[in-house]
Coordinates of C-alpha atoms in Angstrom, one line a residue:
Chain T
X574 CA 0.0 -0.3 -0.1
X575 CA 1.2 3.6 -1.0
X576 CA 1.2 6.6 1.2
X577 CA 0.2 9.7 0.4
X578 CA 2.7 12.0 1.5
X579 CA 2.3 15.7 1.3
X580 CA 4.9 18.5 2.6
X581 CA 4.5 20.4 5.5
X582 CA 4.9 23.5 6.5
X583 CA 6.9 24.4 10.4
X584 CA 7.2 27.6 11.7
X585 CA 10.2 28.0 14.3
X586 CA 10.2 31.1 16.2
X587 CA 9.7 34.6 16.5
X588 CA 10.7 33.7 19.8
X589 CA 11.6 30.7 19.8
X590 CA 14.5 29.7 23.1
X591 CA 16.9 28.3 20.1
X592 CA 16.5 31.4 18.0
X593 CA 19.2 33.5 20.6
X594 CA 17.3 36.8 20.1
X595 CA 13.6 37.1 17.5
X596 CA 13.6 35.6 14.6
X597 CA 11.6 33.3 12.5
X598 CA 12.7 30.6 10.2
X599 CA 9.4 28.7 8.0
X600 CA 10.6 25.5 6.8
X601 CA 9.1 23.6 4.4
X602 CA 9.7 19.9 5.7
X603 CA 9.0 16.5 3.4
X604 CA 9.2 13.8 7.2
X605 CA 11.9 15.2 8.7
X606 CA 14.5 16.6 6.8
X607 CA 13.9 19.8 5.5
X608 CA 13.6 21.2 1.6
X609 CA 13.3 24.9 2.0
X610 CA 14.0 27.5 4.8
X611 CA 12.6 30.9 4.8
X612 CA 14.1 33.2 7.5
X613 CA 12.1 35.7 8.7
X614 CA 13.6 39.1 11.3
X615 CA 13.1 41.9 10.7
X616 CA 11.4 42.0 14.9
X617 CA 14.5 43.9 16.6
X618 CA 15.0 46.7 13.4
X619 CA 15.4 50.0 15.1
X620 CA 16.7 52.1 12.0
X621 CA 20.3 52.7 14.3
X622 CA 21.7 53.3 10.7
X623 CA 19.2 56.1 9.9
X624 CA 18.8 57.4 14.0
X625 CA 23.0 57.9 12.9
X626 CA 22.3 60.1 10.8
X627 CA 20.7 62.7 13.3
X628 CA 23.0 62.8 15.9
X629 CA 26.0 64.2 16.5
X630 CA 29.3 62.4 15.8
X631 CA 30.2 61.5 19.9
X632 CA 26.3 61.0 20.1
X633 CA 26.3 57.7 18.6
X634 CA 28.9 56.6 20.0
X635 CA 26.0 54.6 22.4
X636 CA 23.9 53.5 19.6
X637 CA 27.0 50.9 18.2
X638 CA 26.8 49.7 21.6
X639 CA 23.4 48.6 20.8
X640 CA 24.2 46.8 17.0
X641 CA 25.1 43.5 19.3
X642 CA 24.9 43.5 22.6
X643 CA 26.9 40.7 23.5
X644 CA 30.2 42.8 22.2
X645 CA 29.3 46.1 22.7
X646 CA 32.5 46.9 23.5
X647 CA 33.9 45.6 19.8
X648 CA 31.4 47.6 18.0
X649 CA 32.8 51.1 18.8
X650 CA 35.9 50.1 17.6
X651 CA 35.0 50.4 13.4
X652 CA 33.2 52.9 14.0
X653 CA 35.6 55.4 16.3
X654 CA 38.1 53.9 14.3
X655 CA 36.6 55.1 11.4
X656 CA 36.3 58.5 12.8
X657 CA 40.2 59.2 13.5
X658 CA 40.6 58.3 10.3
X659 CA 38.7 60.7 8.5
X660 CA 38.8 63.6 11.4
X661 CA 42.6 62.8 11.8
X662 CA 43.1 61.7 15.5
X663 CA 46.1 60.8 16.9
X664 CA 45.0 57.3 19.6
X665 CA 48.3 57.5 22.1
X666 CA 50.0 54.5 23.0
X667 CA 47.7 53.8 25.5
X668 CA 44.1 54.1 24.5
X669 CA 45.4 50.9 22.0
X670 CA 46.7 49.1 24.9
X671 CA 43.6 49.3 26.8
X672 CA 41.3 48.8 23.9
X673 CA 43.1 45.8 23.1
X674 CA 42.9 44.3 27.1
X675 CA 39.2 45.3 26.6
X676 CA 38.2 44.0 23.8
X677 CA 39.8 40.7 24.0
X678 CA 37.6 39.9 27.1
X679 CA 34.9 41.3 25.4
X680 CA 35.8 38.9 22.8
X681 CA 35.8 35.8 25.4
X682 CA 32.9 36.4 27.0
X683 CA 31.0 36.0 23.5
X684 CA 32.7 33.2 22.8
X685 CA 31.7 31.8 25.9
X686 CA 27.5 32.7 25.1
X687 CA 28.4 31.1 22.2
X688 CA 29.4 27.6 23.6
X689 CA 27.3 27.4 25.9
X690 CA 24.0 28.0 24.2
X691 CA 25.4 25.5 21.1
X692 CA 25.1 22.4 24.2
X693 CA 21.6 24.8 25.1
X694 CA 20.8 24.1 21.9
X695 CA 21.3 19.8 22.2
X696 CA 19.0 19.7 24.7
X697 CA 22.1 19.7 27.6
X698 CA 19.9 21.9 29.5
X699 CA 21.7 24.4 31.3
X700 CA 24.5 22.7 32.4
X701 CA 27.3 24.0 30.7
X702 CA 25.0 27.6 30.2
X703 CA 25.7 27.9 33.4
X704 CA 29.1 26.7 33.6
X705 CA 29.5 29.2 30.8
X706 CA 28.4 32.1 33.1
X707 CA 30.5 31.3 36.1
X708 CA 33.5 32.8 33.8
X709 CA 30.9 35.6 32.0
X710 CA 30.8 36.5 35.7
X711 CA 33.7 37.7 36.5
X712 CA 34.5 39.2 33.0
X713 CA 31.6 41.4 33.1
X714 CA 32.5 42.5 37.4
X715 CA 36.4 43.4 35.4
X716 CA 34.4 45.1 32.8
X717 CA 32.6 46.3 35.1
X718 CA 35.1 47.6 37.6
X719 CA 36.3 49.8 34.5
X720 CA 33.0 51.5 32.7
X721 CA 30.4 50.9 35.7
X722 CA 28.1 49.4 33.2
X723 CA 27.4 45.7 32.6
X724 CA 26.3 45.3 29.5
X725 CA 26.7 48.4 27.2
X726 CA 29.9 50.0 27.8
X727 CA 30.3 53.3 26.1
X728 CA 33.5 52.7 26.2
X729 CA 36.1 54.6 23.4
X730 CA 35.6 58.5 22.1
X731 CA 37.7 59.3 19.5
X732 CA 40.9 60.1 20.7
X733 CA 40.7 57.1 23.1
X734 CA 39.5 56.0 25.5
X735 CA 36.0 57.5 28.5
X736 CA 38.8 55.8 31.1
X737 CA 42.2 54.5 32.5
X738 CA 42.0 51.5 34.4
X739 CA 41.3 51.9 38.4
X740 CA 43.9 50.7 40.2
X741 CA 42.7 47.3 41.4
X742 CA 42.0 46.3 37.8
X743 CA 45.1 45.5 37.0
X744 CA 45.5 42.3 39.8
X745 CA 41.6 41.2 39.4
X746 CA 43.1 40.8 35.8
X747 CA 46.3 38.9 36.0
X748 CA 44.0 36.7 39.1
X749 CA 42.1 36.2 36.3
X750 CA 44.1 35.3 33.4
X751 CA 45.8 32.9 36.3
X752 CA 42.5 30.8 36.8
X753 CA 41.0 31.2 32.6
X754 CA 43.1 28.6 31.4
X755 CA 41.5 25.7 33.8
X756 CA 38.6 26.7 34.0
X757 CA 39.2 26.2 29.9
X758 CA 40.3 23.1 30.5
X759 CA 37.3 21.9 32.6
X760 CA 35.2 22.8 29.9
X761 CA 37.2 20.6 28.0
X762 CA 36.8 17.3 30.0
X763 CA 33.6 18.2 30.4
X764 CA 33.0 18.6 26.5
X765 CA 35.7 18.1 23.9
X766 CA 34.4 14.0 24.3
X767 CA 31.0 14.0 25.7
X768 CA 28.9 11.7 23.4
X769 CA 26.4 14.0 23.1
X770 CA 27.9 16.2 21.9
X771 CA 30.3 14.2 19.8
X772 CA 27.7 12.8 18.3
X773 CA 25.3 15.8 17.4
X774 CA 27.5 17.7 16.4
X775 CA 30.7 16.3 13.8
X776 CA 30.1 15.9 10.9
X777 CA 26.7 18.4 10.8
X778 CA 26.4 21.5 8.7
X779 CA 29.1 20.6 6.8
X780 CA 30.3 24.3 5.0
X781 CA 33.0 23.8 2.4
X782 CA 35.9 26.5 2.1
X783 CA 34.7 27.3 -1.7
X784 CA 31.2 27.9 0.3
X785 CA 32.6 29.9 2.8
X786 CA 34.5 32.3 0.6
X787 CA 31.8 33.1 -1.9
X788 CA 29.0 33.6 0.3
X789 CA 31.4 36.2 2.5
X790 CA 31.2 34.1 5.3
X791 CA 34.1 35.5 8.1
X792 CA 34.8 35.3 11.7
X793 CA 34.9 30.7 13.6
X794 CA 32.6 30.5 10.5
X795 CA 35.2 31.2 8.0
X796 CA 38.1 29.4 10.0
X797 CA 36.0 26.5 11.2
X798 CA 35.7 25.5 7.3
X799 CA 39.4 25.5 7.5
X800 CA 39.9 29.3 5.8
X801 CA 42.9 31.2 8.0
X802 CA 41.5 34.8 7.3
X803 CA 42.0 37.2 10.4
X804 CA 42.0 40.8 10.5
X805 CA 44.0 41.3 13.6
X806 CA 46.5 39.0 11.6
X807 CA 45.9 39.6 8.3
X808 CA 45.2 43.4 7.6
X809 CA 46.4 44.1 11.9
X810 CA 44.9 47.4 13.0
X811 CA 45.5 49.0 16.2
X812 CA 49.0 47.7 18.2
X813 CA 47.4 43.6 17.2
X814 CA 50.7 43.7 14.6
X815 CA 52.8 43.3 18.4
X816 CA 51.1 40.7 19.7
X817 CA 52.0 36.9 19.2
X818 CA 49.1 34.1 19.1
X819 CA 47.3 32.0 16.7
X820 CA 45.1 31.7 14.1
X821 CA 42.5 28.4 15.2
X822 CA 41.0 27.1 11.9
X823 CA 39.4 23.7 11.7
X824 CA 39.4 20.9 9.1
X825 CA 35.8 19.8 8.1
X826 CA 33.8 22.8 8.3
X827 CA 31.1 20.9 10.7
X828 CA 29.7 22.6 13.9
X829 CA 32.4 20.4 16.1
X830 CA 35.0 22.4 14.0
X831 CA 33.1 25.8 14.8
X832 CA 33.1 25.0 18.8
X833 CA 36.7 24.7 18.0
X834 CA 37.3 27.5 16.9
X835 CA 35.2 29.3 19.1
X836 CA 37.3 27.2 22.7
X837 CA 40.9 27.9 21.2
X838 CA 40.0 31.7 19.7
X839 CA 39.9 32.1 24.0
X840 CA 43.1 30.7 24.9
X841 CA 44.3 32.9 22.1
X842 CA 42.7 36.2 24.0
X843 CA 44.0 34.7 26.8
X844 CA 48.2 35.0 25.3
X845 CA 47.1 38.1 23.2
X846 CA 45.5 40.1 27.1
X847 CA 48.7 38.6 29.0
X848 CA 51.4 40.1 26.5
X849 CA 48.9 43.2 26.8
X850 CA 49.5 43.7 30.3
X851 CA 52.8 43.4 29.8
X852 CA 53.8 45.7 27.7
X853 CA 51.1 48.6 28.5
X854 CA 52.8 51.1 28.3
X855 CA 52.1 54.9 31.4
X856 CA 50.5 57.5 29.1
X857 CA 46.9 59.6 28.8
X858 CA 43.9 57.1 28.0
X859 CA 42.6 59.7 25.7
X860 CA 43.3 63.0 23.4
X861 CA 41.7 66.4 24.0
X862 CA 38.7 66.4 20.5
X863 CA 36.3 68.7 20.7
X864 CA 32.6 67.7 21.5
X865 CA 30.9 69.3 18.2
X866 CA 33.5 67.6 15.5
X867 CA 32.9 68.0 12.1
X868 CA 35.6 65.8 10.0
X869 CA 36.4 67.2 6.7
X870 CA 34.6 66.3 3.5
X871 CA 35.3 62.9 2.5
X872 CA 34.3 59.1 3.7
X873 CA 36.3 55.8 4.8
X874 CA 36.3 52.2 5.9
X875 CA 37.3 50.4 8.6
X876 CA 36.6 47.0 10.6
X877 CA 37.4 45.1 12.7
X878 CA 38.2 41.1 13.3
X879 CA 34.7 41.1 16.8
X880 CA 33.8 37.7 17.8
X881 CA 31.6 37.1 15.2
X882 CA 33.4 38.2 12.4
X883 CA 34.2 41.4 10.4
X884 CA 32.7 44.6 11.6
X885 CA 33.0 47.0 9.2
X886 CA 32.5 50.8 9.5
X887 CA 31.4 53.5 6.7
X888 CA 31.1 57.0 7.4
X889 CA 30.5 59.2 4.7
X890 CA 31.0 63.4 5.6
X891 CA 29.9 66.2 4.5
X892 CA 31.7 67.9 7.0
X893 CA 28.4 69.2 9.1
X894 CA 28.6 67.7 13.2
X895 CA 27.0 65.1 12.0
X896 CA 27.7 61.8 9.4
X897 CA 26.3 62.5 6.1
X898 CA 25.8 58.4 6.3
X899 CA 26.8 55.9 8.6
X900 CA 26.7 52.0 7.5
X901 CA 27.7 49.0 9.2
X902 CA 28.7 46.2 8.2
X903 CA 27.2 43.5 10.9
X904 CA 29.0 39.5 10.4
X905 CA 25.8 38.2 11.6
X906 CA 23.5 39.7 9.0
X907 CA 25.5 38.5 6.5
X908 CA 27.1 35.1 7.8
X909 CA 22.8 34.8 7.9
X910 CA 22.9 34.0 4.2
X911 CA 24.3 31.1 4.5
X912 CA 21.7 29.4 6.5
X913 CA 19.4 28.3 3.2
X914 CA 22.3 26.6 2.7
X915 CA 23.5 24.7 5.2
X916 CA 20.1 23.4 6.0
X917 CA 18.6 22.1 3.0
X918 CA 18.6 19.0 3.7
X919 CA 19.0 18.6 6.9
X920 CA 16.5 16.7 9.4
X921 CA 15.1 19.1 12.1
X922 CA 16.6 18.4 15.2
X923 CA 19.7 18.9 13.5
X924 CA 18.9 22.6 12.5
X925 CA 18.6 24.6 15.6
X926 CA 22.1 23.7 16.1
X927 CA 24.0 24.8 13.3
X928 CA 21.5 28.0 13.3
X929 CA 23.3 28.0 17.1
X930 CA 27.2 27.7 15.1
X931 CA 26.3 30.7 13.3
X932 CA 26.1 32.4 16.8
X933 CA 23.6 35.2 16.1
X934 CA 23.3 38.1 17.6
X935 CA 20.2 39.7 16.0
X936 CA 20.4 43.1 17.6
X937 CA 23.1 43.1 14.6
X938 CA 21.0 41.0 12.2
X939 CA 18.1 44.2 12.2
X940 CA 19.5 46.6 14.0
Chain K
X542 CA 48.3 38.0 -10.2
X543 CA 49.6 41.3 -8.5
X544 CA 48.4 44.5 -9.2
X545 CA 49.4 46.7 -7.0
X546 CA 47.0 50.2 -6.8
X547 CA 44.3 51.5 -8.2
X548 CA 45.5 53.4 -11.0
X549 CA 47.4 50.6 -11.7
X550 CA 44.3 48.2 -12.2
X551 CA 41.5 50.8 -13.3
X552 CA 44.7 50.2 -16.8
X553 CA 44.6 47.3 -16.1
X554 CA 41.2 47.0 -16.7
X555 CA 41.1 49.6 -19.7
X556 CA 42.2 48.1 -21.0
X557 CA 39.7 44.9 -21.4
X558 CA 36.9 46.8 -21.6
X559 CA 37.5 50.6 -22.5
X560 CA 36.9 53.7 -21.7
X561 CA 34.1 54.3 -18.1
X562 CA 36.3 53.1 -15.4
X563 CA 37.3 56.1 -13.5
X564 CA 39.8 56.7 -10.1
X565 CA 38.5 58.6 -7.6
X566 CA 41.3 58.3 -5.0
X567 CA 40.4 54.5 -3.1
X568 CA 37.8 54.2 -5.1
X569 CA 37.2 52.8 -9.1
X570 CA 33.7 54.1 -10.5
X571 CA 32.4 51.6 -13.4
X572 CA 29.7 52.8 -15.6
X573 CA 26.6 51.1 -14.8
X574 CA 26.8 49.0 -18.1
X575 CA 29.6 47.5 -17.5
X576 CA 29.7 46.6 -14.6
X577 CA 28.7 42.7 -13.9
X578 CA 31.6 42.1 -16.6
X579 CA 33.9 43.6 -15.2
X580 CA 33.1 42.4 -11.5
X581 CA 33.0 39.1 -12.7
X582 CA 36.4 39.7 -14.6
X583 CA 37.5 40.8 -11.3
X584 CA 36.5 37.0 -9.7
X585 CA 37.6 35.2 -11.8
X586 CA 40.9 36.4 -13.2
X587 CA 41.8 38.6 -10.1
X588 CA 41.3 36.7 -7.3
X589 CA 39.1 39.4 -6.0
X590 CA 37.4 35.9 -4.0
X591 CA 35.4 38.1 -1.4
X592 CA 32.5 40.6 -1.5
X593 CA 33.2 41.8 1.4
X594 CA 30.3 44.5 1.6
X595 CA 27.4 46.4 -0.4
X596 CA 26.3 49.2 1.0
X597 CA 24.5 52.7 -0.6
X598 CA 24.2 56.2 -0.6
X599 CA 21.8 59.0 -1.1
X600 CA 23.7 62.0 -2.9
X601 CA 21.3 65.2 -3.5
X602 CA 21.6 64.3 -7.6
X603 CA 22.3 60.3 -7.9
X604 CA 22.4 57.0 -5.5
X605 CA 25.8 55.8 -5.1
X606 CA 26.4 52.2 -4.2
X607 CA 30.2 51.0 -3.1
X608 CA 31.2 47.3 -3.1
X609 CA 34.3 46.5 -1.4
X610 CA 35.6 42.9 -2.8
X611 CA 38.5 41.0 -1.2
X612 CA 41.9 39.0 -1.9
X613 CA 43.0 36.5 0.9
X614 CA 46.3 35.8 -1.8
X615 CA 47.5 39.1 -2.0
X616 CA 45.8 40.8 0.7
X617 CA 44.0 43.2 -1.8
X618 CA 41.3 44.8 -1.8
X619 CA 39.7 47.0 -3.9
X620 CA 36.1 49.5 -4.1
X621 CA 33.8 49.8 -6.3
X622 CA 31.3 52.5 -7.1
X623 CA 28.3 52.6 -8.9
X624 CA 26.0 55.4 -9.7
X625 CA 22.6 55.6 -10.7
X626 CA 19.6 57.6 -11.2
X627 CA 17.5 58.5 -8.5
X628 CA 14.1 57.8 -10.8
X629 CA 13.6 54.4 -10.9
X630 CA 17.0 53.1 -10.4
X631 CA 17.9 49.8 -11.5
X632 CA 21.3 47.8 -11.1
X633 CA 22.4 44.8 -12.0
X634 CA 23.0 42.2 -9.5
X635 CA 26.0 39.9 -8.4
X636 CA 25.0 37.3 -6.5
X637 CA 25.2 34.8 -9.6
X638 CA 28.5 35.9 -9.0
X639 CA 28.1 36.1 -5.2
X640 CA 25.9 34.0 -2.9
X641 CA 26.7 36.4 0.0
X642 CA 25.8 39.1 -2.1
X643 CA 21.3 38.0 -2.2
X644 CA 20.7 39.4 1.8
X645 CA 22.9 42.3 1.2
X646 CA 21.2 43.5 -2.0
X647 CA 17.4 42.9 -0.2
X648 CA 18.7 44.8 2.9
X649 CA 20.4 48.0 -0.1
X650 CA 16.8 47.6 -1.9
X651 CA 14.0 48.1 1.7
X652 CA 15.9 50.6 2.7
X653 CA 16.9 52.6 -0.7
X654 CA 14.4 51.3 -3.1
X655 CA 17.0 50.8 -5.3
X656 CA 16.0 47.3 -7.3
X657 CA 18.1 44.7 -8.3
X658 CA 17.5 42.7 -12.1
X659 CA 17.9 39.5 -12.0
X660 CA 17.8 39.0 -8.3
X661 CA 16.6 35.6 -7.2
X662 CA 14.5 36.9 -4.4
X663 CA 14.6 40.1 -3.9
X664 CA 12.0 41.5 -1.2
X665 CA 12.1 43.3 2.1
X666 CA 13.6 42.3 4.4
X667 CA 14.2 44.1 7.7
X668 CA 10.8 46.0 7.1
X669 CA 7.6 44.0 6.4
X670 CA 5.4 44.0 3.3
X671 CA 3.1 47.1 2.1
X672 CA 5.9 49.4 4.1
X673 CA 5.3 52.4 2.6
X674 CA 8.9 53.8 1.8
X675 CA 12.8 54.3 1.5
X676 CA 13.4 55.1 5.5
X677 CA 17.8 55.8 4.5
X678 CA 15.7 57.6 1.7
X679 CA 17.1 61.2 2.5
X680 CA 14.1 62.3 1.4
X681 CA 11.7 60.0 4.0
X682 CA 10.6 61.8 7.4
X683 CA 10.7 60.2 10.8
X684 CA 8.6 63.0 12.7
X685 CA 9.8 61.2 15.9
X686 CA 13.8 62.8 16.0
X687 CA 13.3 65.7 12.9
X688 CA 10.2 67.9 15.0
X689 CA 13.3 69.2 17.8
X690 CA 16.0 68.7 16.0

């Protein structure tokens, strides 16, 4: 006897716990196999780029924090770099080091969230997540010590950073850096050969290097596929050319490799911070710039390696106190292009993990 | 092959495509008729494989599109510019060359109203179908903050 079968349309989201924000997938399925995916987003669209056009350059710094709210410090960076390039502001050397230390701490915090929630998506509800949050809390305490904030720090300024480190910060940071590698080992002992993790991520969601490059992917998604491209090494900005660190890459481009790349990047970030503390020069943390800065007419683009990939900022100035146009190259948004490519032909249960392994932040996708 | 700067690149492109390639500092402007062929040539013959960014700017007389394309091998970057008219703006889509152009072109369409010919799925992306107007155009006014400032 033959059974009559038909396609089935399933709606995931907009508030499904696996979607890491307000995101909806309209999935067409044949049995358990995905035949088509239509991502629907924009629920968090606040019109940030339009908003930037009606605020002065300085007023825009806290707006950039709201792009990717789990790595706020990294979001300030390309914006202030672009304005500094336009207005020809020199940044003191100490300020560059402060930026690197804070930016790398933020990268660890962001990757901890990514790895923790990946385990969540696999059905290991909140066990790994709580371990990750134990350490993320320590980082946030450190960032709070400097900035006074716990999520959106508004830390960078044109020509430097808002505040120098308080006296108790460096000892606290050193304590954290001493203990963090042992925590990473602890995660590895829990997860690296965990049966659930291996069987749910190995060989799942394979992304070929050719496809990764062709689809403009960046960050751990690109490096997980074996493409060694990290702006900190390949187009060094700030003082990254002064540090010795490695760029971890994967071999197979599956979810497991993306998870491994994130784990390794945390270790590399610790290496960078350790060297930065040693080299930390004395000096001022910022130079004085006018409150209402008027960069000369022109346009510029600057980019950094944010936790999710290449975060760029493109600014057009018409010589007034407000940017004429301000565009952000949001890595999460561009990585999302791959969703259809990765999901079609996969099982529904794997779709959640593949989606989690891309590590999206909806604030950045929708802007 | 190695290309040192925009001057060299543009003279190289001119030998292949004739006129219509102008250098403005860091940017290379290409006329709309030749744009698709130049992009294909850059990707397939010169190794510019990574389409990093697409965005648009609304100037008084025209729209300008900016494309940033990188070559991983030589660590080279080219920034292309494309001008299109204000009334019924249509530009060629690059999504058949780069998969990564798909969402970015949809975003430009959504916020600027610039159409990309031959795009496989040109729909609104962050705004909903039926939204009136294109927010990033300069003539789109937002009451809440245009009143105060």
